[in-house]
Short mmCIF file of C-alpha atoms in Angstrom, two decimals:
data_model
loop_
_atom_site.label_atom_id
_atom_site.label_comp_id
_atom_site.label_asym_id
_atom_site.label_seq_id
_atom_site.Cartn_x
_atom_site.Cartn_y
_atom_site.Cartn_z
CA MET A 13 18.01 4.82 35.44
CA LEU A 14 15.62 2.26 34.84
CA ARG A 15 13.47 4.40 32.72
CA HIS A 16 17.70 5.60 30.85
CA LEU A 17 17.72 1.42 30.29
CA GLU A 18 14.08 0.81 29.46
CA GLY A 19 14.87 3.61 26.08
CA HIS A 20 18.02 2.51 24.74
CA ALA A 21 16.03 -1.33 24.95
CA ARG A 22 13.08 -0.60 23.50
CA THR A 23 14.75 0.55 20.82
CA VAL A 24 17.74 -1.63 19.84
CA LEU A 25 15.56 -4.53 20.30
CA PRO A 26 13.43 -3.38 17.38
CA ALA A 27 16.12 -3.32 14.55
CA VAL A 28 17.43 -6.22 16.50
CA ARG A 29 14.65 -7.79 15.36
CA ALA A 30 14.48 -7.03 12.10
CA ARG A 31 18.16 -7.88 10.81
CA VAL A 32 17.81 -11.58 12.81
CA PHE A 33 14.10 -11.45 10.80
CA GLY A 34 14.42 -9.58 8.46
CA VAL A 35 11.50 -7.00 7.50
CA PRO A 36 8.55 -7.55 4.13
CA GLN A 37 10.12 -5.98 1.69
CA GLY A 38 6.79 -6.46 -0.36
CA ALA A 39 6.36 -5.28 -3.79
CA PHE A 40 7.39 -2.05 -5.32
CA LEU A 41 7.44 -0.65 -8.55
CA PRO A 42 11.62 1.00 -8.77
CA TRP A 43 10.48 4.91 -8.58
CA SER A 44 12.74 8.23 -10.34
CA THR A 45 12.09 12.05 -10.96
CA THR A 46 14.71 14.17 -11.49
CA VAL A 47 14.90 18.16 -9.57
CA ASP A 48 16.93 20.84 -10.93
CA ASP A 49 19.62 21.35 -8.69
CA PRO A 50 21.13 25.47 -9.14
CA ASP A 51 24.87 24.32 -7.82
CA VAL A 52 24.57 20.70 -9.20
CA GLY A 53 22.09 20.67 -12.09
CA PRO A 54 20.00 17.80 -12.79
CA VAL A 55 19.44 15.40 -9.66
CA ARG A 56 17.68 12.12 -10.22
CA LEU A 57 15.31 10.86 -7.07
CA THR A 58 15.43 7.62 -6.35
CA GLY A 59 11.98 5.30 -3.80
CA GLU A 60 10.40 2.47 -3.15
CA LEU A 61 6.03 2.80 -5.52
CA ARG A 62 3.69 1.23 -3.80
CA ASP A 63 0.26 1.26 -5.38
CA LEU A 64 -2.86 0.31 -4.72
CA PRO A 65 -5.33 -0.26 -6.30
CA GLY A 66 -8.51 2.49 -5.30
CA ALA A 67 -6.44 4.22 -3.10
CA ASP A 68 -7.27 8.30 -3.34
CA SER A 69 -4.37 8.78 -0.85
CA VAL A 70 -0.39 8.30 -1.15
CA VAL A 71 2.51 8.99 2.19
CA VAL A 72 5.69 9.55 1.68
CA LEU A 73 7.79 8.07 3.39
CA VAL A 74 11.26 9.85 4.32
CA HIS A 75 13.86 8.57 6.41
CA GLY A 76 16.53 9.50 8.97
CA LEU A 77 20.00 11.00 9.30
CA GLY A 78 21.85 8.19 7.10
CA GLY A 79 19.38 5.41 6.68
CA SER A 80 16.73 5.36 3.30
CA PRO A 81 14.10 4.09 2.12
CA ASP A 82 15.05 0.08 2.45
CA SER A 83 16.00 1.21 6.61
CA ALA A 84 13.19 -1.47 8.16
CA TYR A 85 11.29 1.58 10.00
CA CYS A 86 10.27 2.17 5.82
CA ARG A 87 9.51 -0.96 5.07
CA LEU A 88 7.77 -1.65 8.17
CA ALA A 89 5.47 1.45 7.70
CA ALA A 90 4.94 0.42 3.76
CA ALA A 91 3.23 -2.36 4.45
CA ARG A 92 1.43 -1.63 7.89
CA LEU A 93 -0.14 1.58 5.83
CA GLU A 94 -0.78 -1.15 3.04
CA GLU A 95 -2.66 -2.66 5.28
CA LEU A 96 -4.46 0.62 6.12
CA GLY A 97 -5.75 0.86 2.29
CA TYR A 98 -2.74 3.69 1.64
CA ALA A 99 -0.23 3.91 -1.68
CA THR A 100 3.27 4.80 -0.54
CA LEU A 101 6.72 5.94 -1.93
CA SER A 102 9.92 5.27 0.18
CA LEU A 103 11.72 8.65 -1.10
CA ALA A 104 15.10 8.48 -0.51
CA LEU A 105 16.73 11.96 -0.08
CA ARG A 106 19.70 12.53 -2.88
CA GLY A 107 21.77 10.52 -2.40
CA ALA A 108 20.23 8.51 0.04
CA ASP A 109 19.93 5.67 -2.69
CA LEU A 110 24.09 5.61 -3.40
CA SER A 111 24.01 7.09 -6.69
CA GLY A 112 26.48 9.04 -6.37
CA GLU A 113 24.32 12.11 -7.51
CA ASP A 114 24.73 13.99 -4.70
CA PHE A 115 24.26 14.84 -0.05
CA TYR A 116 21.22 15.88 1.46
CA ASN A 117 20.83 18.67 4.51
CA VAL A 118 17.91 18.09 6.22
CA GLY A 119 16.43 21.72 5.92
CA GLN A 120 16.32 21.17 2.28
CA THR A 121 12.99 20.39 0.85
CA ALA A 122 13.26 20.47 -2.66
CA ASP A 123 13.37 16.52 -3.19
CA LEU A 124 9.99 16.30 -1.03
CA HIS A 125 8.64 18.75 -3.78
CA ALA A 126 9.69 16.81 -6.32
CA ALA A 127 8.50 13.73 -5.01
CA ILE A 128 4.99 15.08 -5.08
CA GLY A 129 4.92 16.18 -8.43
CA SER A 130 6.05 14.26 -9.85
CA ARG A 131 4.29 11.63 -12.72
CA HIS A 132 3.57 8.18 -11.05
CA LEU A 133 1.54 10.56 -7.70
CA ALA A 134 -0.37 12.70 -10.20
CA MET A 135 -3.47 9.84 -10.00
CA TYR A 136 -3.85 10.72 -6.28
CA ALA A 137 -6.49 13.48 -4.76
CA HIS A 138 -4.94 13.80 -1.03
CA VAL A 139 -0.92 13.58 -0.39
CA PHE A 140 0.24 13.33 3.46
CA VAL A 141 4.08 13.12 4.94
CA LEU A 142 5.35 10.27 6.78
CA GLY A 143 8.58 11.51 8.60
CA PHE A 144 10.93 9.93 10.71
CA SER A 145 13.95 11.24 13.04
CA MET A 146 15.31 13.19 10.61
CA GLY A 147 13.01 13.01 8.03
CA GLY A 148 10.51 14.84 10.14
CA HIS A 149 12.38 17.65 10.74
CA THR A 150 12.61 17.78 6.49
CA ALA A 151 8.73 17.60 6.08
CA LEU A 152 8.53 20.28 9.33
CA HIS A 153 10.25 22.68 6.90
CA LEU A 154 7.79 21.10 4.19
CA ALA A 155 4.96 22.24 6.28
CA ALA A 156 5.98 25.82 6.48
CA SER A 157 6.61 26.35 2.72
CA ALA A 158 4.20 26.56 -0.23
CA ALA A 159 3.62 23.24 -1.53
CA ASP A 160 1.06 20.78 -3.09
CA PRO A 161 -2.78 21.75 -1.77
CA ARG A 162 -2.98 17.70 -2.51
CA VAL A 163 -0.68 17.21 0.37
CA ARG A 164 -3.04 16.74 3.35
CA GLY A 165 -0.75 17.24 6.26
CA VAL A 166 2.29 16.16 7.62
CA VAL A 167 3.57 13.40 9.92
CA ALA A 168 7.13 13.74 12.50
CA VAL A 169 8.44 11.21 14.34
CA CYS A 170 11.24 11.35 16.87
CA THR A 171 12.02 14.31 15.64
CA PRO A 172 14.45 17.42 16.39
CA LEU A 173 13.71 20.31 16.06
CA HIS A 174 16.56 22.84 16.79
CA LEU A 175 19.66 21.10 15.12
CA HIS A 176 23.29 22.82 17.62
CA SER A 177 21.33 21.73 20.41
CA VAL A 178 20.49 18.19 19.18
CA GLN A 179 23.97 17.94 17.31
CA ARG A 180 25.67 18.71 21.13
CA TYR A 181 23.13 15.68 22.54
CA ILE A 182 24.12 12.80 20.12
CA ASP A 183 27.39 13.90 20.44
CA SER A 184 28.32 12.80 23.76
CA PRO A 185 30.83 10.01 24.09
CA ALA A 186 27.34 8.33 25.89
CA ARG A 187 25.66 7.82 22.33
CA GLY A 188 28.68 6.89 20.76
CA LEU A 189 27.11 3.39 19.48
CA TYR A 190 24.35 5.71 17.73
CA ARG A 191 26.60 8.07 16.35
CA LYS A 192 28.62 5.60 13.74
CA HIS A 193 24.94 4.35 12.96
CA VAL A 194 24.15 7.43 12.33
CA LEU A 195 27.85 8.90 10.40
CA ASP A 196 27.90 5.32 8.26
CA GLY A 197 25.18 5.98 6.35
CA LEU A 198 26.50 9.44 5.81
CA LYS A 199 29.68 8.15 4.29
CA ALA A 200 28.36 6.01 1.80
CA ILE A 201 26.61 8.28 0.71
CA TYR A 202 29.57 10.35 0.63
CA ALA A 203 32.04 8.26 -0.94
CA ALA A 204 29.77 7.39 -3.71
CA VAL A 205 29.12 11.53 -4.12
CA GLY A 206 33.11 11.81 -4.52
CA ALA A 207 33.61 8.83 -7.31
CA ARG A 208 31.77 10.28 -9.22
CA ARG A 209 32.85 14.10 -8.84
CA GLU A 210 35.14 15.99 -6.69
CA VAL A 211 34.17 17.42 -3.29
CA ALA A 212 35.11 20.02 -1.47
CA THR A 213 36.28 18.08 1.87
CA PRO A 214 38.36 14.73 0.83
CA VAL A 215 36.51 11.70 0.77
CA ASP A 216 38.88 10.39 3.22
CA GLU A 217 38.96 13.37 5.64
CA ILE A 218 35.46 12.48 6.13
CA ARG A 219 35.65 8.40 7.10
CA ARG A 220 37.59 10.26 9.83
CA VAL A 221 35.47 11.92 11.08
CA ARG A 222 33.83 11.14 14.27
CA ARG A 223 31.63 13.59 15.27
CA ILE A 224 28.16 15.54 13.48
CA LEU A 225 29.48 18.60 14.54
CA ASP A 226 32.57 17.88 11.62
CA TRP A 227 30.37 16.18 9.53
CA ASP A 228 28.51 18.76 9.33
CA ARG A 229 31.31 21.73 9.70
CA LEU A 230 33.84 19.39 6.23
CA ALA A 231 30.37 18.67 5.15
CA ILE A 232 27.13 20.04 5.35
CA ALA A 233 28.79 23.51 4.86
CA PRO A 234 30.95 24.17 2.24
CA ARG A 235 28.76 22.17 -0.32
CA TYR A 236 25.47 24.16 0.99
CA GLY A 237 27.17 27.58 2.01
CA PHE A 238 27.18 27.69 5.26
CA THR A 239 30.43 29.98 7.18
CA SER A 240 29.98 27.20 9.69
CA ALA A 241 28.01 23.99 11.11
CA GLU A 242 26.69 26.19 13.52
CA HIS A 243 25.67 28.51 10.56
CA SER A 244 24.16 26.11 8.94
CA TYR A 245 22.54 24.67 12.16
CA GLU A 246 21.04 28.86 12.55
CA VAL A 247 19.50 28.47 9.25
CA LEU A 248 18.05 24.56 9.12
CA SER A 249 16.61 24.73 12.38
CA VAL A 250 12.61 24.22 11.76
CA ALA A 251 12.40 25.66 15.08
CA PRO A 252 11.35 29.50 14.68
CA ARG A 253 9.29 27.88 11.06
CA LEU A 254 7.20 26.09 13.55
CA GLY A 255 4.43 29.54 14.13
CA ASP A 256 3.95 29.54 10.73
CA LEU A 257 2.90 26.33 9.56
CA ARG A 258 0.93 26.43 6.62
CA MET A 259 -0.82 22.75 7.16
CA PRO A 260 -2.00 20.86 9.42
CA SER A 261 1.02 19.11 11.46
CA LEU A 262 1.36 16.23 14.05
CA LEU A 263 4.50 15.64 16.25
CA LEU A 264 5.73 12.19 18.31
CA VAL A 265 7.32 12.63 20.13
CA ALA A 266 9.03 9.18 22.66
CA GLU A 267 9.80 10.17 26.62
CA ASP A 268 12.07 7.60 26.48
CA ASP A 269 14.15 8.28 22.77
CA PRO A 270 18.26 8.35 23.53
CA MET A 271 18.80 10.31 20.47
CA VAL A 272 16.67 12.87 20.33
CA ALA A 273 16.02 13.56 24.09
CA ALA A 274 12.59 14.75 24.78
CA GLU A 275 13.34 17.31 26.70
CA LEU A 276 15.29 19.16 24.19
CA VAL A 277 12.20 18.76 21.61
CA ARG A 278 10.14 20.94 24.47
CA GLN A 279 12.08 23.12 25.28
CA HIS A 280 12.39 24.73 21.68
CA LEU A 281 8.63 24.35 20.98
CA PRO A 282 6.66 28.12 20.03
CA ARG A 283 4.25 28.56 22.99
CA ARG A 284 2.11 28.85 20.09
CA ALA A 285 2.10 26.96 17.01
CA PRO A 286 -1.89 26.86 15.55
CA GLY A 287 -0.77 24.19 13.15
CA LEU A 288 1.01 21.33 15.08
CA GLU A 289 -0.49 19.01 17.06
CA VAL A 290 1.99 17.26 19.60
CA HIS A 291 2.01 14.65 21.74
CA PHE A 292 4.38 12.84 24.60
CA CYS A 293 4.36 8.80 23.88
CA GLU A 294 4.90 7.59 27.30
CA HIS A 295 7.54 3.99 27.12
CA ALA A 296 8.19 4.70 23.49
CA GLY A 297 12.37 4.74 22.06
CA HIS A 298 12.92 6.56 19.56
CA LEU A 299 11.22 4.98 16.83
CA ALA A 300 10.35 2.15 18.32
CA PHE A 301 6.33 2.51 19.92
CA PRO A 302 3.89 0.45 22.19
CA ARG A 303 2.02 -1.49 19.83
CA ASP A 304 -1.11 -1.05 22.23
CA LEU A 305 0.17 2.79 21.68
CA ASP A 306 -3.34 5.26 22.00
CA LEU A 307 -3.06 8.61 21.95
CA GLY A 308 -6.91 8.84 21.13
CA LEU A 309 -6.65 9.06 17.58
CA SER A 310 -8.34 5.83 16.23
CA PRO A 311 -9.54 3.36 17.58
CA ARG A 312 -6.64 1.59 16.23
CA ARG A 313 -4.12 0.87 18.32
CA GLY A 314 0.03 1.52 17.39
CA LEU A 315 2.25 3.97 16.16
CA LEU A 316 0.52 3.37 12.26
CA GLY A 317 -3.04 3.36 13.48
CA GLN A 318 -2.89 5.61 15.09
CA ILE A 319 -1.47 8.00 12.58
CA ASP A 320 -3.94 6.33 9.89
CA GLY A 321 -6.82 7.93 12.05
CA TRP A 322 -5.10 12.42 11.95
CA PHE A 323 -4.81 11.40 8.60
CA ARG A 324 -8.51 10.77 7.88
CA SER A 325 -9.98 13.63 10.47
CA LEU A 326 -8.37 15.24 7.18
CA VAL A 327 -9.64 14.29 4.10
#
């Protein structure tokens, strides 16, 4: 019970602190590019680009489900990575900027490919991808696909591997607060799309959704051609691809995560995944790790310090 409560506290308190005291926004340039979608045509992507004079490496940050580059964890990561010598691009997956262009699914790598291939990132010799929560799921799909040879590695933080199991977990009554937070973000994205074009399910019906299962059934399935939510989970889950990763990948799992249970991650790790390094971290909540985190990856403590050490080992 104590460990259960610790996981909630470690997850919620940083979010409360960020809301009360704010997070460093830093100086960034508005970034955009276009990706051609076979169903809806050109889709404009946006993000926050933080150039760093003299840097030869850029980290593409991918937010979690219902999040955006404005999410506190993205802003904090961008600021810390700048201190460590990296340029960053905080990418808004399609629709996360509330532009109404479209809405994304968590197995979709087209946005990442377009961002990495954009002219704004052409100057960087090394590209890394850092995905948070479901953003890490998208990042791992990228690692399993043919990508720009400049992409050196992918990091996924607090990331589920099997979509159906995590859907059942987050849809349980005990996860109601977290589920509402995620769904509120997704509903805002969908409403923006519905204000611009016809959508398969009326916006008012989506507003009444209370489960991730129903979001996937009413929004994701019709938009992306799946017969059901369960069909989308079967096709989009990254777990079956982990044995065939094409680039080094790092998965960081929080033992006390109240949103993505560590046991669910363990259950779906393959017996053999030569491209995947996995660390289970004690005393960590969802996207919330101890300041003195030491995984043996770097003398610099903390989440980003350890990730920096892993990045540097690849170049």
